[in-house]
PDB file of C-alpha atoms in Angstrom:
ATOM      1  CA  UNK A 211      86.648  90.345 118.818  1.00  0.00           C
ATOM      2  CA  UNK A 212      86.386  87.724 115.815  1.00  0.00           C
ATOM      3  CA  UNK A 213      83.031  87.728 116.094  1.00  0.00           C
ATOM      4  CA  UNK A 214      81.990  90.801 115.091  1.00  0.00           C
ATOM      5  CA  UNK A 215      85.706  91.004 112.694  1.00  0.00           C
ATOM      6  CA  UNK A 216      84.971  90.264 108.992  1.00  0.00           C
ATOM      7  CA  UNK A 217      86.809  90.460 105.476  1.00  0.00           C
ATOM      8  CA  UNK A 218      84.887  92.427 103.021  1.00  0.00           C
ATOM      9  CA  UNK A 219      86.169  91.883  99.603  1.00  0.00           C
ATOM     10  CA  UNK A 220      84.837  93.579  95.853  1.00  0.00           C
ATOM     11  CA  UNK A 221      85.999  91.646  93.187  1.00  0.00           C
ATOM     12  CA  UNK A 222      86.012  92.206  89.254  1.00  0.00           C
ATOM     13  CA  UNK A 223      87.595  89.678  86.993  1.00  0.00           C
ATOM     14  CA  UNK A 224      87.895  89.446  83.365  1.00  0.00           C
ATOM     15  CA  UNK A 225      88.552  86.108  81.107  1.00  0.00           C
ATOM     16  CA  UNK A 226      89.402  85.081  77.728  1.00  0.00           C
ATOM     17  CA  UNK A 227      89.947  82.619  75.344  1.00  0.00           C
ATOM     18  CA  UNK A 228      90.817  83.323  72.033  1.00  0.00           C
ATOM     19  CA  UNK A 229      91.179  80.139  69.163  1.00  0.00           C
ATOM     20  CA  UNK A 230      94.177  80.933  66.751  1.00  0.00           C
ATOM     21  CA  UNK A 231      94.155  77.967  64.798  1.00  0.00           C
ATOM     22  CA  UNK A 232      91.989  75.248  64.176  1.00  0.00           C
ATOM     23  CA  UNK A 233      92.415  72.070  61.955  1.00  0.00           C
ATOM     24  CA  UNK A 234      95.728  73.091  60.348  1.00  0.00           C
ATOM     25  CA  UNK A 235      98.190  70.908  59.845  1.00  0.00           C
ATOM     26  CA  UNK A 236     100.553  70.987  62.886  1.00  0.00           C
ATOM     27  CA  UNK A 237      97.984  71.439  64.739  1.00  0.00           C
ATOM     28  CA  UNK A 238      94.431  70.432  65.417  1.00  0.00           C
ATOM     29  CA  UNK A 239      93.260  73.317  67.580  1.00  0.00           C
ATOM     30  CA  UNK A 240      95.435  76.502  69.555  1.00  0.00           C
ATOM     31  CA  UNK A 241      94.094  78.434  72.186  1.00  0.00           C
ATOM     32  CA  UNK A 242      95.713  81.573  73.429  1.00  0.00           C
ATOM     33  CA  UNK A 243      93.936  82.157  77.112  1.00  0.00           C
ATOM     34  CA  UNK A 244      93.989  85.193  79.545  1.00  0.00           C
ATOM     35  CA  UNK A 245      92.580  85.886  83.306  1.00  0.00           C
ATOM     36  CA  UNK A 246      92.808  89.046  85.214  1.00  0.00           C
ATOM     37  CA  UNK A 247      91.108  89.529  88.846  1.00  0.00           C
ATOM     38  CA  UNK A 248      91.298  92.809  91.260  1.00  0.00           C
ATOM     39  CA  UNK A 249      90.532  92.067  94.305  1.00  0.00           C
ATOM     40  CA  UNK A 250      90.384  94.694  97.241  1.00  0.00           C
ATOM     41  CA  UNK A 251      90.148  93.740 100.574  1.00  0.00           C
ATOM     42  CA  UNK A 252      88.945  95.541 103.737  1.00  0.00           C
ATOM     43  CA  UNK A 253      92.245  95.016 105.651  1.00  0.00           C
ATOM     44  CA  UNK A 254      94.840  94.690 103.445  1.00  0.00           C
ATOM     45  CA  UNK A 255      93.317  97.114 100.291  1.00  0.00           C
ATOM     46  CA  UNK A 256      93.679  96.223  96.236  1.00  0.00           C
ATOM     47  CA  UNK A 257      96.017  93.762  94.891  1.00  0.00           C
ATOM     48  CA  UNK A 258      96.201  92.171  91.133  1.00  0.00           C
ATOM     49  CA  UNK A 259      96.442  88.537  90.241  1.00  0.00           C
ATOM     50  CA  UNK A 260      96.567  87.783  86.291  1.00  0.00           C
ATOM     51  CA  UNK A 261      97.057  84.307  84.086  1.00  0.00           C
ATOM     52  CA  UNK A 262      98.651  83.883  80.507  1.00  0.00           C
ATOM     53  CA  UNK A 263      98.556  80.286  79.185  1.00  0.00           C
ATOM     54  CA  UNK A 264      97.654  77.898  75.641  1.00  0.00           C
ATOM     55  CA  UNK A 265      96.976  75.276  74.929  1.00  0.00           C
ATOM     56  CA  UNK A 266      98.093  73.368  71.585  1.00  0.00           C
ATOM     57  CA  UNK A 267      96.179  70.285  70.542  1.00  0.00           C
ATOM     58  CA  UNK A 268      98.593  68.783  68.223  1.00  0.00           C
ATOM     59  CA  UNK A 269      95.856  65.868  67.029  1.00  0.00           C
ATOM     60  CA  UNK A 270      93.432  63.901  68.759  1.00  0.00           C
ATOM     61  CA  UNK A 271      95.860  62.486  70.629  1.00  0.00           C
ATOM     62  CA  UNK A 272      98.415  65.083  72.542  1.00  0.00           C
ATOM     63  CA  UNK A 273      97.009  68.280  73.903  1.00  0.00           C
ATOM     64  CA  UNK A 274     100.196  70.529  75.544  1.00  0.00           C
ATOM     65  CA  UNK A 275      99.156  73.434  77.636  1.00  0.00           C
ATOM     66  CA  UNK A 276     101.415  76.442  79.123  1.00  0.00           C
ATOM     67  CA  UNK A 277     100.767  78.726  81.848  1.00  0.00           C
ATOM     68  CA  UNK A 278     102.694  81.899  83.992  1.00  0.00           C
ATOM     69  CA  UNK A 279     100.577  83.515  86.371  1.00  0.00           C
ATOM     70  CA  UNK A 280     100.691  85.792  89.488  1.00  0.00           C
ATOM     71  CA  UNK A 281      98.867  84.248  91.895  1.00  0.00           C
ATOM     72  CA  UNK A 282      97.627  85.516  95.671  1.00  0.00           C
ATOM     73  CA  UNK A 283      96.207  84.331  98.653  1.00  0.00           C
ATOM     74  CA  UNK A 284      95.221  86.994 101.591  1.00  0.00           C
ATOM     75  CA  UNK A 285      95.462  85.813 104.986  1.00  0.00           C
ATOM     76  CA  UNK A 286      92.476  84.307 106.752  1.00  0.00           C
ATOM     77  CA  UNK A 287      90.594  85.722 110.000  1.00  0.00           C
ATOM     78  CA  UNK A 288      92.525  83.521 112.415  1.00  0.00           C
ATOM     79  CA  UNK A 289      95.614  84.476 111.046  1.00  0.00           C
ATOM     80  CA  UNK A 290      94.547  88.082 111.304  1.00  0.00           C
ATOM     81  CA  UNK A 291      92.544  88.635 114.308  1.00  0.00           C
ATOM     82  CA  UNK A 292      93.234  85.998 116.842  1.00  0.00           C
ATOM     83  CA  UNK A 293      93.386  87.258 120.600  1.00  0.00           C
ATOM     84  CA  UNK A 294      96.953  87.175 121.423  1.00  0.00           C
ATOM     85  CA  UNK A 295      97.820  84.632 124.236  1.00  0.00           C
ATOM     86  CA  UNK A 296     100.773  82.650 126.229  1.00  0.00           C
ATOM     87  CA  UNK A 297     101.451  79.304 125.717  1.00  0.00           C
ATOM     88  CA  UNK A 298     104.036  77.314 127.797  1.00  0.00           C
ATOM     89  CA  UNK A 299     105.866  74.698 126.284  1.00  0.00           C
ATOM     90  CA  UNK A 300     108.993  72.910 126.418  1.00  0.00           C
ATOM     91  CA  UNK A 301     111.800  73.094 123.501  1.00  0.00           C
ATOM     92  CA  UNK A 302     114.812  71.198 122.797  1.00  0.00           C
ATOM     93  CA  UNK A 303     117.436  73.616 123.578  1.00  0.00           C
ATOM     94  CA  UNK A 304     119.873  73.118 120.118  1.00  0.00           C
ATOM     95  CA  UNK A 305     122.039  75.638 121.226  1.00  0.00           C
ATOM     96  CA  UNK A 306     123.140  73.776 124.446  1.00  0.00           C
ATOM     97  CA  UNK A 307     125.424  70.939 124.918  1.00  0.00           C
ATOM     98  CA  UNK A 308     123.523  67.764 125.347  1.00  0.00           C
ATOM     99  CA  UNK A 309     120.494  69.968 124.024  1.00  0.00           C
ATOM    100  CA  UNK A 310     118.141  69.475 127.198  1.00  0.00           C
ATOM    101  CA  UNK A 311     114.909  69.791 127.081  1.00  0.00           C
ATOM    102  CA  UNK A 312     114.015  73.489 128.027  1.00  0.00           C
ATOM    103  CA  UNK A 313     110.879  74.964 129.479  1.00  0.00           C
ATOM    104  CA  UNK A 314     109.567  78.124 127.354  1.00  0.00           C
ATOM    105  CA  UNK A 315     107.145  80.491 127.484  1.00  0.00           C
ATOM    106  CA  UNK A 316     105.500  81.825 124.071  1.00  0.00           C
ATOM    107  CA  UNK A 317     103.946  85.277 123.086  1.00  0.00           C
ATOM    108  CA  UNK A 318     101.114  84.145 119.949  1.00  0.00           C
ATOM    109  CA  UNK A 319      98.019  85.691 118.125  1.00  0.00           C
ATOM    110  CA  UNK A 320      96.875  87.096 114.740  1.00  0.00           C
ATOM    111  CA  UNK A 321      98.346  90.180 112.907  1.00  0.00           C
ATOM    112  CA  UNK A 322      96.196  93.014 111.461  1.00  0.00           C
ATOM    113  CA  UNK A 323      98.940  93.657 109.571  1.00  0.00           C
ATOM    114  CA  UNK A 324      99.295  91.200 107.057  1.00  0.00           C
ATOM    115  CA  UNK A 325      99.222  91.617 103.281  1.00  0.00           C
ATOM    116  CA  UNK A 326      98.676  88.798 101.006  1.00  0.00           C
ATOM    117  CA  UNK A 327     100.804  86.068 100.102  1.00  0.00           C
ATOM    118  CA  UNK A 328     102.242  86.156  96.347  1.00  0.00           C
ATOM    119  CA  UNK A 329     102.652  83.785  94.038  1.00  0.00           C
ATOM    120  CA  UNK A 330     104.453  83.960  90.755  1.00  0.00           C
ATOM    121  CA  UNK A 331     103.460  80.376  88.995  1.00  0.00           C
ATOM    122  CA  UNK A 332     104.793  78.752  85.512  1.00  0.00           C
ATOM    123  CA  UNK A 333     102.983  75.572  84.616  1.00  0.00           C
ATOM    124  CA  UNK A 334     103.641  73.136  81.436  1.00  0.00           C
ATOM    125  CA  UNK A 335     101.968  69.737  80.639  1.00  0.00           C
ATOM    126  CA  UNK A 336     100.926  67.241  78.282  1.00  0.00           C
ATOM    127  CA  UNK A 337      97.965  64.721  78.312  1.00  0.00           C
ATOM    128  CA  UNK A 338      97.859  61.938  76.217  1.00  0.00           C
ATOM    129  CA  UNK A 339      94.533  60.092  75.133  1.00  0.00           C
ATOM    130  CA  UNK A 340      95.309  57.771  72.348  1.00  0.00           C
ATOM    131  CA  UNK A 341      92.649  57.404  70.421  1.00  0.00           C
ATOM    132  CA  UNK A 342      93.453  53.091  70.013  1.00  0.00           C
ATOM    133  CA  UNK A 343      92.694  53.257  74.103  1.00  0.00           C
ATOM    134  CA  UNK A 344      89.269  55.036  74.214  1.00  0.00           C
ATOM    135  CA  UNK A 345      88.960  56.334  77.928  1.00  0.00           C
ATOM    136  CA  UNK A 346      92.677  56.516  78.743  1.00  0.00           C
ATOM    137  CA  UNK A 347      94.316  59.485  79.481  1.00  0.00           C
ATOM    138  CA  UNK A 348      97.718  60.210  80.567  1.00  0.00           C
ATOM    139  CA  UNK A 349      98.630  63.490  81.841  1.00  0.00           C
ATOM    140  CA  UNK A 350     102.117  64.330  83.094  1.00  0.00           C
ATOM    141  CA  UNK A 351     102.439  68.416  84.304  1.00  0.00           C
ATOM    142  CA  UNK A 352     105.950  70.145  85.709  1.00  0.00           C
ATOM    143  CA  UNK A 353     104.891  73.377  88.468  1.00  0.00           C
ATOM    144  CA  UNK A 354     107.271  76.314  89.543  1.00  0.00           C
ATOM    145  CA  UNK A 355     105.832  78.160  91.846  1.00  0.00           C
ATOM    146  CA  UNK A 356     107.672  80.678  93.739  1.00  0.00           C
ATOM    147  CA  UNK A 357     105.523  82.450  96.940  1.00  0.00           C
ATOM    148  CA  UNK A 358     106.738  85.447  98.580  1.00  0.00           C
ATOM    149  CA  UNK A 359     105.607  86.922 102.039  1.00  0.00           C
ATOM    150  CA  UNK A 360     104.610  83.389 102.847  1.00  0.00           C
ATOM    151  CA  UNK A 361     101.985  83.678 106.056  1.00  0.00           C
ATOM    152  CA  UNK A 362     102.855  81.215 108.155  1.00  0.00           C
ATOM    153  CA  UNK A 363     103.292  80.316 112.076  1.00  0.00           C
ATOM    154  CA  UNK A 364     106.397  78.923 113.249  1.00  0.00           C
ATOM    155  CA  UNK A 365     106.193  76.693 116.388  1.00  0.00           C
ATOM    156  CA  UNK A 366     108.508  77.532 119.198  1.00  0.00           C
ATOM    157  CA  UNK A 367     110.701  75.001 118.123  1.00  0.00           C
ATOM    158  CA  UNK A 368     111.159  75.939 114.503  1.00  0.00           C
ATOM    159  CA  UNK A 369     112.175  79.546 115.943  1.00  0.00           C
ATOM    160  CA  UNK A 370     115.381  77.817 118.325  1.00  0.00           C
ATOM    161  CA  UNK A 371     116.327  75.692 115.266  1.00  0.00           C
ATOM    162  CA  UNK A 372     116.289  78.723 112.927  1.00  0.00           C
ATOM    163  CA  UNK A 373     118.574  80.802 115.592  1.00  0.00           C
ATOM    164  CA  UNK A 374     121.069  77.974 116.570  1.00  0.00           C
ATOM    165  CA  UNK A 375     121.022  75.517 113.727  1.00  0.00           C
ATOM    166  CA  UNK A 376     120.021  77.737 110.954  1.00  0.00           C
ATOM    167  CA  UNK A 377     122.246  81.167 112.178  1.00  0.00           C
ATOM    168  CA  UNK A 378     118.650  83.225 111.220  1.00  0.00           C
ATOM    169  CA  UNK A 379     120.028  86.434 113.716  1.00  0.00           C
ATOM    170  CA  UNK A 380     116.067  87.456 113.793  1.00  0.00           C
ATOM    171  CA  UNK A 381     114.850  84.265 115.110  1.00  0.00           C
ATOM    172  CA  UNK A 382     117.769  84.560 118.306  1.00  0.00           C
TER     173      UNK A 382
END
């Protein structure tokens, strides 16, 4: 029963942010920073997440900044605990000729099971704020992030195009 189903989650987190140089001259200011987070959950037990990253103000102008974490997200009560159910539907069949329409029935509902998603993340950017525009800033960032044991619910139709058009054997 949702209702009376809850996450219970204990968290203890530490942060830094250490300054390694300041007004020398290549560079006006460099930060060296540093995050790390435990978090243990009631369903799915203790998992790390942690950040590395700087920042380099050049001058007054151009600040660049760096950053490679591990990042996590732990799946919701929904996507845990919802009452399974049928739904009926209608797919188009892909692995027909003519690919009719097709009724279906569908098996659904949350997963007790589930661990959390993770995230391995590598971040780079600059922001400008020339100093002959006062107020303007630019900022221009490039992300990589790569998530593993994505949670996610595929529609009925996602699962025929993954068997016929995709050749995913599982999803057959």
């Amino acid at each position: 029963d949702i209702a009376r189903t809850g996450i219970d989650v204990k968290e203890a987190f530490v942060e830094v942010a250490v300054p390694l140089l300041v007004d020398a001259p290549f560079a006006k200011k460099l930060t060296f920073n540093a995050a790390a987070r435990n978090s243990d959950y009631n369903t799915s037990g203790s998992i790390w997440s942690w950040k590395l990253g700087g920042t380099w103000d050049v001058n007054r102008d151009v600040r660049l900044r760096l950053t490679r974490s591990r990042d996590i997200r732990a799946p919701n009560l929904t996507e845990l605990y919802t009452a399974a159910g049928v739904l009926l539907t209608q797919v188009s069949d892909v692995g027909q000729e003519g690919t009719p329409i097709t009724d279906v029935t569908a098996h659904g509902g949350g997963n007790p099971n589930l661990q959390p998603e993770l995230a391995d993340t590598f971040t780079a950017g600059i922001l400008l704020s020339p100093g002959a525009l006062p107020g303007f800033n630019f900022s221009v960032d490039y992300y990589d992030i790569e998530i593993n044991d994505v949670i996610a619910q595929l529609s009925v139709q996602q699962v025929v195009n993954s068997c016929y058009s995709d050749g995913i054997q599982n999803a057959c």
